[in-house]
XYZ file of C-alpha atoms in Angstrom:
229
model
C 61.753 2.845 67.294
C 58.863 3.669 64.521
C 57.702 -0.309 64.915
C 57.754 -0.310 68.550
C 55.247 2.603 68.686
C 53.303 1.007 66.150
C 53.148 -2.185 68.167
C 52.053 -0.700 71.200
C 48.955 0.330 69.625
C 48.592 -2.517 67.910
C 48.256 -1.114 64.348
C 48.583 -4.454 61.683
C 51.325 -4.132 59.710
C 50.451 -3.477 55.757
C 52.536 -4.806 53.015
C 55.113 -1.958 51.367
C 52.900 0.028 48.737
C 55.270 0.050 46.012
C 53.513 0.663 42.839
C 54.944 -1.148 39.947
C 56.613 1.756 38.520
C 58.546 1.384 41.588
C 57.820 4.866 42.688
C 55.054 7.315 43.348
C 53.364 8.896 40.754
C 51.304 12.320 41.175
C 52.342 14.324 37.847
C 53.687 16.733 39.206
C 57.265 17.167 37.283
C 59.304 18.369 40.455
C 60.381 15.339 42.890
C 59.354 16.535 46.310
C 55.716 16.756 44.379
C 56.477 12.980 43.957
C 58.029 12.094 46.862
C 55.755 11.363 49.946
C 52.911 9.235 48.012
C 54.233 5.461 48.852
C 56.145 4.082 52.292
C 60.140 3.739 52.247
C 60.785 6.786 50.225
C 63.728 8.714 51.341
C 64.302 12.421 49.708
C 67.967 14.023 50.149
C 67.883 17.679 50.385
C 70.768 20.308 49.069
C 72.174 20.819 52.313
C 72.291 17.087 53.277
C 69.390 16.635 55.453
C 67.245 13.442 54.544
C 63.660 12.681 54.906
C 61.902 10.144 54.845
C 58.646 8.675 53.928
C 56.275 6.071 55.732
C 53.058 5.123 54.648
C 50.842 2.376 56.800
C 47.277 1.329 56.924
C 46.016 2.577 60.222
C 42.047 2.299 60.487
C 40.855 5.779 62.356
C 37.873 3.875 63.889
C 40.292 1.783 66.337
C 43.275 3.592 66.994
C 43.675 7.195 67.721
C 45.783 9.427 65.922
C 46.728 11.618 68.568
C 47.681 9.087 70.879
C 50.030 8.134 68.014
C 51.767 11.211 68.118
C 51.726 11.247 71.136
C 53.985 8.622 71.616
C 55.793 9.859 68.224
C 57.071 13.385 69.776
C 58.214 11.617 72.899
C 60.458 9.314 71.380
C 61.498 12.015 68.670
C 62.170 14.577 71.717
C 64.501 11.832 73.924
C 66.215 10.660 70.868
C 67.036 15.206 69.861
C 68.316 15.388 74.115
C 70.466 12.568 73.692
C 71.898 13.341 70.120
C 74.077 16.337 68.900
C 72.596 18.573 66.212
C 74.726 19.059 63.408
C 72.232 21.437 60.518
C 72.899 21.714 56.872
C 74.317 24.197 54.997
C 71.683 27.472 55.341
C 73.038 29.166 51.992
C 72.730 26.147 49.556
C 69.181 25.378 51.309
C 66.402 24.594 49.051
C 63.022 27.276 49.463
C 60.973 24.102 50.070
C 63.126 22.544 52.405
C 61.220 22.693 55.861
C 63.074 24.336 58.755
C 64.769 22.168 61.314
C 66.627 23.253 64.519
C 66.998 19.554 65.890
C 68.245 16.373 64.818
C 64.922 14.708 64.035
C 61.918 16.771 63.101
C 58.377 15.945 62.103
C 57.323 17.364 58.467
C 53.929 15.229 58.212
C 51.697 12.977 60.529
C 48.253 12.965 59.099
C 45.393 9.836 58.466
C 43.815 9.689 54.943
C 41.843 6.510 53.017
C 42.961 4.330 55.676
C 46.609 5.148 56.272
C 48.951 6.963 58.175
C 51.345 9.336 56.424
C 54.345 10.408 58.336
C 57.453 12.157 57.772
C 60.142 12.418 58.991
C 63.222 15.147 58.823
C 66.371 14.120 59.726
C 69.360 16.463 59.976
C 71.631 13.696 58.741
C 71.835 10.533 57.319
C 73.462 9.408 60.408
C 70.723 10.369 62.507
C 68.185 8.539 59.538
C 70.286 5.227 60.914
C 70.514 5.655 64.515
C 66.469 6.487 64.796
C 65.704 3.789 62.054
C 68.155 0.986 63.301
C 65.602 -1.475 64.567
C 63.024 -0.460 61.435
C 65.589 -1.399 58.807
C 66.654 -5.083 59.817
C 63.625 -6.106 58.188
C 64.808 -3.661 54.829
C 67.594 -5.917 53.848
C 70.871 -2.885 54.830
C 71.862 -0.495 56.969
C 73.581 1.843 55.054
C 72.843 5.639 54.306
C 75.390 8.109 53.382
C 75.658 11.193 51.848
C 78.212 13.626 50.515
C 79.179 16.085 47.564
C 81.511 14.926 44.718
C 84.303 17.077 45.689
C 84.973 14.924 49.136
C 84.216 11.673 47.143
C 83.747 8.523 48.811
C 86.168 5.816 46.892
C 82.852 3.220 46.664
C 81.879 6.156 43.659
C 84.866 5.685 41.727
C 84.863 1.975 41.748
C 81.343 1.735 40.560
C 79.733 1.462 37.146
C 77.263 4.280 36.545
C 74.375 5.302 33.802
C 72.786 8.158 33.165
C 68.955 9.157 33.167
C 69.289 8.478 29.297
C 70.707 4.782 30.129
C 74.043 5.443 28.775
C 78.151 5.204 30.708
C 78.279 8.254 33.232
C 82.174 8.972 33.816
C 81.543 9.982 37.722
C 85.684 10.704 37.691
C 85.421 13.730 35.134
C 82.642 15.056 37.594
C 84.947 14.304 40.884
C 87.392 16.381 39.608
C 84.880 19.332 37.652
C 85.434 23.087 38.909
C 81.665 22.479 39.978
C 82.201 18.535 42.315
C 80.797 20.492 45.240
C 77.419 20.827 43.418
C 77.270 17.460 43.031
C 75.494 15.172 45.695
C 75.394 11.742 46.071
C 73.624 9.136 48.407
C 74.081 5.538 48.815
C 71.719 3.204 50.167
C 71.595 -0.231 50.561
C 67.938 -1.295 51.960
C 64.757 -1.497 50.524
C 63.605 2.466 49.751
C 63.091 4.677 46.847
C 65.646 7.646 46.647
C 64.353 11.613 45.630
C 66.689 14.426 46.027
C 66.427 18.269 44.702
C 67.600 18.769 41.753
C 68.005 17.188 38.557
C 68.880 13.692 39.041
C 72.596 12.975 37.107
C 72.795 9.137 37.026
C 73.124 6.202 39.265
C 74.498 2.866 39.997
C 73.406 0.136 37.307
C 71.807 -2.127 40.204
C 69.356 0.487 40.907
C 66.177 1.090 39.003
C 65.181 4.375 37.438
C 61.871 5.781 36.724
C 61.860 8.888 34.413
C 58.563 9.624 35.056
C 58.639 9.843 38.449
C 62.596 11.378 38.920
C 63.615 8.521 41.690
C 65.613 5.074 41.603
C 64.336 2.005 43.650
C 66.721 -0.582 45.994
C 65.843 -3.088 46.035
C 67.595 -3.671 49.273
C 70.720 -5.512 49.999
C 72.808 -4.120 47.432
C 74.452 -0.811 47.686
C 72.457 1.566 45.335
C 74.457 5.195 44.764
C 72.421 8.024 43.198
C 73.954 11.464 42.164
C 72.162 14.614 42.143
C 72.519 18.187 40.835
C-alpha cells in the first residue's frame, strides 16, 4: 500500500540507507533512541505491538507533504474499518510505547534534509504483513512473528543461537525458565533491522549484530529470530 501512495505522487524511489554498521547510530544507549534513524527498521514492543521504520528521499519543493498524508490516513483508516483490533498487553506496556486504539496507527510523518520519515504502529505483526504485503515482495520474505518463550514456536528450538557476547545461547533452558513469559522473540525473514525494549538476549547465527547500536540486520530471505528481555 506504502509504494502505491508513493507512486501516485511520483516521489523517486531512494536506495535503502543502511549504514555500514548495518544499523542506525545516534548514541543514545537505549534502542528506541536508535531505532527510527535509517528505512526498514522494525522495533517490537513489550506487549507485542511492532513498528516500523521508513525513511525516503522526498524533495519538499515538488511534492507536498500534506497531500502525502493525506492519502496516508485514508488508506490507514480503510485498512483499521476492515481489520479487527486485537491491543497488547496494557500492564507489561513500556512508558514510551505510544498509545494505540486501532490496528494501524501513525507515530511519525515528518520531512527533514530531503526525506520523509514515517512510522508506523502496528498492533500486531499480523497487521505489519497484511498492510506491508505488496511493500515486502521487493524485501526478499514475508514473514513476521512474534511471541514470548513460554508459548514457543518449535522454529526456536531447532535453531542455533549466540549471544550478544558471540558465544552458544541454550534457548531450551530459557523455554522452560520460571521467567519464559518475559522472554520475547521475533522472527523475520526480509530485508529490515530488528529493535525491541529491553535488553537484547541473543539471536539466530544468520543474523548480524551490532553492539553499538542494540539491533541485528536480515539480510532478507533467511529467517532471522531475535530474543528480547
Amino acid at each position: 500500500m506504502r509504494k502505491k501512495m508513493i507512486r501516485i505522487l511520483c516521489v523517486a524511489s531512494a536506495a535503502m540507507m543502511l549504514l555500514a554498521s548495518g544499523c542506525a547510530n545516534s548514541g543514545n544507549q537505549n534502542s528506541i533512541g536508535k531505532f527510527g534513524k535509517v528505512t526498514n527498521g522494525i522495533y517490537l514492543y513489550k506487549d507485542m505491538a511492532v513498528q516500523d521504520s521508513y525513511v525516503e528521499e522526498f524533495d519538499t519543493k515538488k511534492y507536498d507533504l500534506n497531500e502525502y498524508r493525506g492519502f496516508l490516513d485514508e488508506e490507514i483508516a480503510e485498512y483499521n474499518k476492515s481489520n479487527a483490533f486485537h491491543p497488547g498487553d496494557e500492564e507489561v506496556r513500556g512508558e514510551h510505547e505510544p498509545a494505540y486504539t486501532a490496528p494501524i496507527t501513525v507515530v511519525k510523518c515528518e520531512t527533514g534534509s530531503g526525506n520523509i520519515n514515517q512510522q508506523l504502529l502496528y498492533a500486531t505483526a499480523e497487521d505489519f504483513l497484511k498492510y506491508n504485503e505488496e511493500e515486502l515482495e521487493g524485501r526478499g520474505g514475508s514473514t513476521l512473528q512474534t511471541g514470548t518463550l513460554q508459548k514457543v514456536d518449535t522454529k526456536l528450538l531447532t535453531a542455533s543461537f549466540v549471544g550478544p557476547d558471540g558465544k552458544d545461547l541454550d534457548v531450551q533452558a530459557l523455554c522452560v525458565s520460571k521467567n519464559a513469559a518475559e522472554y520475547r522473540y521475533v522472527i523475520c525473514d526480509f530485508a529490515a533491522l530488528l529493535y525491541g525494549d529491553g535488553a537484547l538476549i541473543g539471536y539466530t547465527k544468520n543474523g548480524s549484530y551490532s553492539a553499538e547500536n542494540s539491533c541485528v540486520t536480515v539480510k532478507g530471505g533467511e529467517k532471522v529470530i531475535v530474543i528480547f528481555k
